[in-house]
CSV table of N, CA and C in Angstrom, one decimal:
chain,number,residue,atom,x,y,z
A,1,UNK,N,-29.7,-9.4,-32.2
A,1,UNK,CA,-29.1,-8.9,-33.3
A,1,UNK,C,-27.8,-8.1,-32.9
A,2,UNK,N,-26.7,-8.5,-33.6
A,2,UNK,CA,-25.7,-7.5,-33.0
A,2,UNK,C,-25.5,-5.8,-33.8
A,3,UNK,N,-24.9,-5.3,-33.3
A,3,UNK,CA,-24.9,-4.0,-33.0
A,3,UNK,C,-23.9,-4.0,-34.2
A,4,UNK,N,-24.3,-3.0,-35.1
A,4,UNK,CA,-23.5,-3.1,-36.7
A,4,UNK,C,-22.3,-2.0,-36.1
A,5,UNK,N,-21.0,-2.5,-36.8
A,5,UNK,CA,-19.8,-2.2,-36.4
A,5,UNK,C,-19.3,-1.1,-37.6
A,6,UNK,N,-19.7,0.1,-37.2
A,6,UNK,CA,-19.2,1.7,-37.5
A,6,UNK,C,-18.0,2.3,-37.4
A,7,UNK,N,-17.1,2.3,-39.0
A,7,UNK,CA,-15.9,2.6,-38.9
A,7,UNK,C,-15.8,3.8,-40.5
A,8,UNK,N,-14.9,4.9,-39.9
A,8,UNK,CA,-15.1,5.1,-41.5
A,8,UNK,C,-14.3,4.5,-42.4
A,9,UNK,N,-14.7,4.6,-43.1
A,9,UNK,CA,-13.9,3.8,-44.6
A,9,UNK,C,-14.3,4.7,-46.1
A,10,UNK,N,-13.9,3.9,-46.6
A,10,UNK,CA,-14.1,4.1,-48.2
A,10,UNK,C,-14.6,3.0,-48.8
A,11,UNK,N,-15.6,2.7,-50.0
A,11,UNK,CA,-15.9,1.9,-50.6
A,11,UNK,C,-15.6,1.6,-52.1
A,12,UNK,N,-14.9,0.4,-52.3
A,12,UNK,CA,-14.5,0.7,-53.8
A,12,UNK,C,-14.9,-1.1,-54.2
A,13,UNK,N,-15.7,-0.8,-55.5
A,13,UNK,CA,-16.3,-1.8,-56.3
A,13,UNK,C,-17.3,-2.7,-55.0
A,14,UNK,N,-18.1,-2.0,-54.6
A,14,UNK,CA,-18.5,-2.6,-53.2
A,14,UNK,C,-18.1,-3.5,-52.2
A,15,UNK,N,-16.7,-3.2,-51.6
A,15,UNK,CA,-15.8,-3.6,-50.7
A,15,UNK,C,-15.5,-2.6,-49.9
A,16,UNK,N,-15.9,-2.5,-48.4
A,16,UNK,CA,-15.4,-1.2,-47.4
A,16,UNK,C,-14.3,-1.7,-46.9
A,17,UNK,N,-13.8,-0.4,-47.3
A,17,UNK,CA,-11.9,-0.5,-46.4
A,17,UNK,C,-11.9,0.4,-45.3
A,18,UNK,N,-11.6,0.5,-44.0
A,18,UNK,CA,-11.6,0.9,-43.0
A,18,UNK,C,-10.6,1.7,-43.1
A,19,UNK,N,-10.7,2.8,-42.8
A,19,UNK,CA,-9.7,4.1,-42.7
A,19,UNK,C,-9.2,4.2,-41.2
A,20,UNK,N,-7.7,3.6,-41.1
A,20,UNK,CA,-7.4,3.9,-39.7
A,20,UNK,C,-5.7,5.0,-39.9
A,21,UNK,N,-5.9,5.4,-38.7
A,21,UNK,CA,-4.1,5.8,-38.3
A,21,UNK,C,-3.1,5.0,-37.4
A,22,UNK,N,-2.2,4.5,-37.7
A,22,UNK,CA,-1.4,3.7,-37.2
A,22,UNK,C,-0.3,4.4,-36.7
A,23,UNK,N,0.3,4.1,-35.2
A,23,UNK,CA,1.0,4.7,-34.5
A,23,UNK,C,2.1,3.5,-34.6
A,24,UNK,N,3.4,3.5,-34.7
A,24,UNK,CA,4.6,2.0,-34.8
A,24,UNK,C,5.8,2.2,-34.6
A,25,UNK,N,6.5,1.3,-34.1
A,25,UNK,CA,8.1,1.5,-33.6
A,25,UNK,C,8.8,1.1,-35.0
A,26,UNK,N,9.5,1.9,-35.8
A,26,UNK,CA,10.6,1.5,-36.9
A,26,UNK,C,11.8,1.5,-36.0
A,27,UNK,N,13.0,0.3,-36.9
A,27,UNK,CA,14.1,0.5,-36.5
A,27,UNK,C,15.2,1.9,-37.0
A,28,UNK,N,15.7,2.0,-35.7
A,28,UNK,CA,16.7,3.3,-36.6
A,28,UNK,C,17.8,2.6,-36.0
A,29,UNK,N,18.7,3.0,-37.7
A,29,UNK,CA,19.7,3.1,-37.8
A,29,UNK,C,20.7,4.1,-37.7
A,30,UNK,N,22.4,4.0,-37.5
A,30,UNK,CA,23.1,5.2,-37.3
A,30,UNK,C,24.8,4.7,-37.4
A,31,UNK,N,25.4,4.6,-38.4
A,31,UNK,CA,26.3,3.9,-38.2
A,31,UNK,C,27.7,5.0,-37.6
A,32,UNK,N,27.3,6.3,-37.0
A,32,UNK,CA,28.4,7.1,-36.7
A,32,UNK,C,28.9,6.8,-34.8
A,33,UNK,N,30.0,6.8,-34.9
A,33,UNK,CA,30.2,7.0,-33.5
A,33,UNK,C,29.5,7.7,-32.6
A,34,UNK,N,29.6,7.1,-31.0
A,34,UNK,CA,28.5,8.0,-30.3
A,34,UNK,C,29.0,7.0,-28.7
A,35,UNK,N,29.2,8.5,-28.1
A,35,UNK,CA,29.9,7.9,-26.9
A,35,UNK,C,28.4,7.2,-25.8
A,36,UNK,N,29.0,7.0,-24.5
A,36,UNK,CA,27.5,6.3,-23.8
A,36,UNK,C,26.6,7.3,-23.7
A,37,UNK,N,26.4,8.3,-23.2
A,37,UNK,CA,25.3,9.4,-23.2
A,37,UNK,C,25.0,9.2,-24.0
A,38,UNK,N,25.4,9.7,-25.6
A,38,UNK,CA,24.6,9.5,-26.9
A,38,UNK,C,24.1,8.5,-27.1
A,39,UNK,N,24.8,7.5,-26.6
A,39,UNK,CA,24.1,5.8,-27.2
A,39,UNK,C,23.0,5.7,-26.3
A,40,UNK,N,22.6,6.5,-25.2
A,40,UNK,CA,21.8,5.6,-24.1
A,40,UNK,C,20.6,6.6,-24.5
A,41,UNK,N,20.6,7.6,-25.4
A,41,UNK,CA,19.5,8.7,-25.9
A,41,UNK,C,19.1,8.0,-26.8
A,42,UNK,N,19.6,7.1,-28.0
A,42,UNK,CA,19.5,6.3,-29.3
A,42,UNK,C,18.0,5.9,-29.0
A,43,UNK,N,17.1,5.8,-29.9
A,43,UNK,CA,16.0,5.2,-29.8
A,43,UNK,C,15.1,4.8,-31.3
A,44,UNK,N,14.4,4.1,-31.5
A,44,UNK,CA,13.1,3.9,-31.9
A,44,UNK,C,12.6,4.7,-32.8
A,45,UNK,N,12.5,4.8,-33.8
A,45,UNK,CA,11.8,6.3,-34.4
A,45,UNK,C,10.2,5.6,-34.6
A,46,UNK,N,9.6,6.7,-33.7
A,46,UNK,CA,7.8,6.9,-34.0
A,46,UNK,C,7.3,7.2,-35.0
A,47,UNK,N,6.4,6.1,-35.9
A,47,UNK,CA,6.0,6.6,-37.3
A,47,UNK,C,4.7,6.5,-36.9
A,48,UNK,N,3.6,7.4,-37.7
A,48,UNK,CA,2.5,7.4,-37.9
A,48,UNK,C,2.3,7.1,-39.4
A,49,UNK,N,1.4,6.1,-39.9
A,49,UNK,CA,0.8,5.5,-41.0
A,49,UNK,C,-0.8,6.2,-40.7
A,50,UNK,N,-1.0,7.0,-41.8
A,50,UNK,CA,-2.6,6.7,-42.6
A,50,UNK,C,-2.8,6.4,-43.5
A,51,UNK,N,-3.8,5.3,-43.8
A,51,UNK,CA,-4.3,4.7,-45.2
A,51,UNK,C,-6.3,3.9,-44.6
A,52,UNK,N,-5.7,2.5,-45.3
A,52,UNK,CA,-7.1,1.8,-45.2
A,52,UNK,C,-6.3,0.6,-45.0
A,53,UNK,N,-7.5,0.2,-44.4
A,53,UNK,CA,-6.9,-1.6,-43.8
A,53,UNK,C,-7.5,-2.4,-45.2
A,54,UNK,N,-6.8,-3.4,-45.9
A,54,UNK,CA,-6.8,-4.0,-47.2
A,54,UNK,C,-7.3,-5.3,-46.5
A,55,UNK,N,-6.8,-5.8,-45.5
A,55,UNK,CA,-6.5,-7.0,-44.9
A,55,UNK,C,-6.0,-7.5,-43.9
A,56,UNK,N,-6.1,-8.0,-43.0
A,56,UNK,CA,-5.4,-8.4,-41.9
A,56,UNK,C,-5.4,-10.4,-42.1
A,57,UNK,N,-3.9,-11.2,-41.6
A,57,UNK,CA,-3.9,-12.5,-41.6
A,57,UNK,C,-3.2,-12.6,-40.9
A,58,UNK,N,-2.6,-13.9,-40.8
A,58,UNK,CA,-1.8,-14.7,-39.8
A,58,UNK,C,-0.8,-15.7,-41.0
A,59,UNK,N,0.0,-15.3,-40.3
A,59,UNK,CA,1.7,-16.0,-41.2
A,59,UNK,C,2.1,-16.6,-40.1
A,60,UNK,N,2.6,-18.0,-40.0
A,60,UNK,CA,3.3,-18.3,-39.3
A,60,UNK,C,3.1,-18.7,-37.7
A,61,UNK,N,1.8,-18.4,-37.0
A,61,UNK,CA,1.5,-17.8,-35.6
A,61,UNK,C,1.3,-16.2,-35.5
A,62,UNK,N,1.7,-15.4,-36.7
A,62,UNK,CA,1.8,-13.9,-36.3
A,62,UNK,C,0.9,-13.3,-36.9
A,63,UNK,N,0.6,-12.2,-36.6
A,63,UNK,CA,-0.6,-11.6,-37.1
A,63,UNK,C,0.0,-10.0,-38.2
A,64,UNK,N,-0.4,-9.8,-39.0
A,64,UNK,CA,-0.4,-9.1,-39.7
A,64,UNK,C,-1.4,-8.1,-40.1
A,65,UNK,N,-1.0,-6.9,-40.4
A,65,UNK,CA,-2.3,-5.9,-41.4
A,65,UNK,C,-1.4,-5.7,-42.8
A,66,UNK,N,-2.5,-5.4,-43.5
A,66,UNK,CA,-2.1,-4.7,-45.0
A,66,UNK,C,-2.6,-4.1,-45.2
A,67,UNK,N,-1.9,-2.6,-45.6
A,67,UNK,CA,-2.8,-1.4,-45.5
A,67,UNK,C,-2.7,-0.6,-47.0
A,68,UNK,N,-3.2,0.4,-47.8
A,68,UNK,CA,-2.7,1.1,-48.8
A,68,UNK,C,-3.4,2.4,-48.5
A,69,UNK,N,-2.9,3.6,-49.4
A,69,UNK,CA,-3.5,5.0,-48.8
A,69,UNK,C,-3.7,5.4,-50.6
A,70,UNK,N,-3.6,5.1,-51.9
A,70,UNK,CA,-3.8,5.3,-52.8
A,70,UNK,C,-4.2,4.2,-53.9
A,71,UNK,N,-5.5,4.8,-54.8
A,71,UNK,CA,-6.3,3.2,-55.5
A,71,UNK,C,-6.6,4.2,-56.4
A,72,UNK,N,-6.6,2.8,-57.9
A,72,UNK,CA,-7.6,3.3,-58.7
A,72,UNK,C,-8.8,2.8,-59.0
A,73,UNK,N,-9.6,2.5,-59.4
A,73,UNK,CA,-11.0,2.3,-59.0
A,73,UNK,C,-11.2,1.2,-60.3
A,74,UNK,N,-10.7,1.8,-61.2
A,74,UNK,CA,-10.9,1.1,-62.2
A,74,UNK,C,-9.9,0.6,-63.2
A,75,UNK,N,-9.3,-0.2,-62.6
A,75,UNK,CA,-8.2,-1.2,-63.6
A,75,UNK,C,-8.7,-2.2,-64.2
A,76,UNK,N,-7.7,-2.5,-65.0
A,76,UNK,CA,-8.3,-3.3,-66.1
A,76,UNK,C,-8.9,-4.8,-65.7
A,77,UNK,N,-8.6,-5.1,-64.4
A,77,UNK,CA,-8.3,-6.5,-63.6
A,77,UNK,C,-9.1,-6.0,-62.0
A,78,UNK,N,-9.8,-4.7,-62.5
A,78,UNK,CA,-10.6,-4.6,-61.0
A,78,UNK,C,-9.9,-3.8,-60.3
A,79,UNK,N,-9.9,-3.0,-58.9
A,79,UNK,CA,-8.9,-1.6,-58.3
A,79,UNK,C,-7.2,-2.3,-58.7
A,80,UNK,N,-6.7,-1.5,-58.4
A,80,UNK,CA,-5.2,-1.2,-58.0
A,80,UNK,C,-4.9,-0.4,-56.7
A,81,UNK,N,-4.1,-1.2,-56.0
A,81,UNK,CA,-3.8,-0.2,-54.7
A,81,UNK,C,-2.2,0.4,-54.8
A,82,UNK,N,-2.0,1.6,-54.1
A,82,UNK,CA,-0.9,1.9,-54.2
A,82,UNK,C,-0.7,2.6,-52.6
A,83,UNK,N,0.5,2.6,-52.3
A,83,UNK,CA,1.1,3.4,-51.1
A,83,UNK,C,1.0,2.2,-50.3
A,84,UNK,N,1.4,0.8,-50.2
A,84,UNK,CA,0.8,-0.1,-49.2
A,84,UNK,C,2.0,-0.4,-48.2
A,85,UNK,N,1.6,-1.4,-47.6
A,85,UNK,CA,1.9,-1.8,-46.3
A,85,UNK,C,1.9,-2.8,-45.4
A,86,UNK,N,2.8,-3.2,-45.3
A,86,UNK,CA,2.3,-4.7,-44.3
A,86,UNK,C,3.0,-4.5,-42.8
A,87,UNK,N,2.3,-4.6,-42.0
A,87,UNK,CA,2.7,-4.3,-40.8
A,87,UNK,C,2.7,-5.3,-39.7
A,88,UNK,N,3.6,-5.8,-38.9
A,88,UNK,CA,3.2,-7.1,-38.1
A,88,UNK,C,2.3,-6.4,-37.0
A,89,UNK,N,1.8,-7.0,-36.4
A,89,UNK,CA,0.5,-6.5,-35.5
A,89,UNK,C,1.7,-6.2,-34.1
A,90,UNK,N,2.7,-6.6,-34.0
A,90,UNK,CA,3.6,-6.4,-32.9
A,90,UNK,C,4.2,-5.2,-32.4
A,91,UNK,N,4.6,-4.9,-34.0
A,91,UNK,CA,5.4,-3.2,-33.6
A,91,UNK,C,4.7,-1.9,-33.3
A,92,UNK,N,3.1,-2.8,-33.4
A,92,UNK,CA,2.2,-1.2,-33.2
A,92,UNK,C,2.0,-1.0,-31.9
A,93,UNK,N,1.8,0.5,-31.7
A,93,UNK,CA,1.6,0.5,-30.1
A,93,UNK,C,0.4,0.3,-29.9
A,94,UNK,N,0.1,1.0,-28.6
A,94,UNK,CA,-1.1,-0.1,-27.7
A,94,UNK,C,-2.0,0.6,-28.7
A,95,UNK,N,-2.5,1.7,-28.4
A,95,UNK,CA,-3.9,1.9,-28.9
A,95,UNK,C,-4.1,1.4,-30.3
A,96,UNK,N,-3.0,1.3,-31.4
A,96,UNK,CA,-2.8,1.1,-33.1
A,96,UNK,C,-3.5,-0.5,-33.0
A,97,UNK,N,-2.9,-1.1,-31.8
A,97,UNK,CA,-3.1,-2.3,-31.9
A,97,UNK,C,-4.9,-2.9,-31.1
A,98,UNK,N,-5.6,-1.6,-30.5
A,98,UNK,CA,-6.8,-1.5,-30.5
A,98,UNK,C,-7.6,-0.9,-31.5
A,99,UNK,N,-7.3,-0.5,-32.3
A,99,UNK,CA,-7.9,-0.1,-33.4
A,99,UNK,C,-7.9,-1.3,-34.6
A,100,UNK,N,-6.7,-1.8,-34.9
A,100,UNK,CA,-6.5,-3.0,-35.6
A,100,UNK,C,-7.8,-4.4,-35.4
A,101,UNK,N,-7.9,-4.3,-33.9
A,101,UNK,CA,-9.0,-5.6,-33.4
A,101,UNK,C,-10.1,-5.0,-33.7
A,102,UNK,N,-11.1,-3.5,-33.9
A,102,UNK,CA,-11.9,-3.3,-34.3
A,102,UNK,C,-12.1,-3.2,-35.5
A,103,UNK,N,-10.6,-3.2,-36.7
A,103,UNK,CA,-11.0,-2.9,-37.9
A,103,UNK,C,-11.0,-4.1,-38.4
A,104,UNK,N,-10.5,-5.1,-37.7
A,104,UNK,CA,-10.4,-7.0,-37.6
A,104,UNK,C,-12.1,-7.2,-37.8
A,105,UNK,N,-12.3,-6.6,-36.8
A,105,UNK,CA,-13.9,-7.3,-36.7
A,105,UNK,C,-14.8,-6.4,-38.1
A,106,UNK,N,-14.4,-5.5,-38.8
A,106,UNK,CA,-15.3,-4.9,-39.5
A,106,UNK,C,-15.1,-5.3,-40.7
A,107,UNK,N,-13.4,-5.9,-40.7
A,107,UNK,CA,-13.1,-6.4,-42.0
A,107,UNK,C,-13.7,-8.1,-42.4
A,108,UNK,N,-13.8,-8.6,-41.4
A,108,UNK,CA,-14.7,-9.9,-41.5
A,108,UNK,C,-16.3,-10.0,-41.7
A,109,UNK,N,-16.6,-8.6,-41.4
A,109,UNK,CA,-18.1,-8.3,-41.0
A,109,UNK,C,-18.5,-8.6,-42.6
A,110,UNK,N,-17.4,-7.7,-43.7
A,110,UNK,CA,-17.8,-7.6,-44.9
A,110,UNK,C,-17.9,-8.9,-45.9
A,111,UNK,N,-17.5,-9.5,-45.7
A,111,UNK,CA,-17.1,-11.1,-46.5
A,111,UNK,C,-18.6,-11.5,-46.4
């Protein structure tokens, strides 16, 4: 028997959503001048994401999550999610992208 796979989450209309924090590289932009020092400082801005994992798939070869951090429970057509998210599995850093494979496996566990 395998070893049942313990994440927290939330449950809505009996479907568990896995509550993770996501660590990810956005692009930044800057369109002001900026000599070499400044350009060679230029970087990456570090976002952290909290919500729930909705979904994770594969587009194309690439892998993806879909995440939201606000629902209502009871719409007229079943929840509503709000604050969401689709994130390629690539921009996340290392550990985001270890947490993703465990909430992969919890999210399949439920189906």
């Amino acid at each position: 028997m395998a070893t049942p796979i313990i994440f927290p989450h939330i449950e809505i209309e009996g479907v568990k959503y896995p509550r993770v924090t996501l660590h990810w590289y956005d692009i930044t932009g800057n369109s002001s001048w900026a000599d070499v020092g400044n350009f060679r400082e230029f970087r990456c801005a570090e976002v952290v994401t909290e919500g729930f994992v909705f979904d994770i798939f594969e587009h194309e070869g690439k892998k993806f999550v879909r995440t939201f951090a606000s629902y209502i429970e009871e719409g007229e057509e079943g929840p509503t999610f709000g604050d969401r998210g689709c994130f390629p599995v690539d921009i996340l850093r290392g550990e985001s992208q270890h947490i993703i494979k465990i909430a992969e496996l919890y999210v399949r566990a439920r189906r």
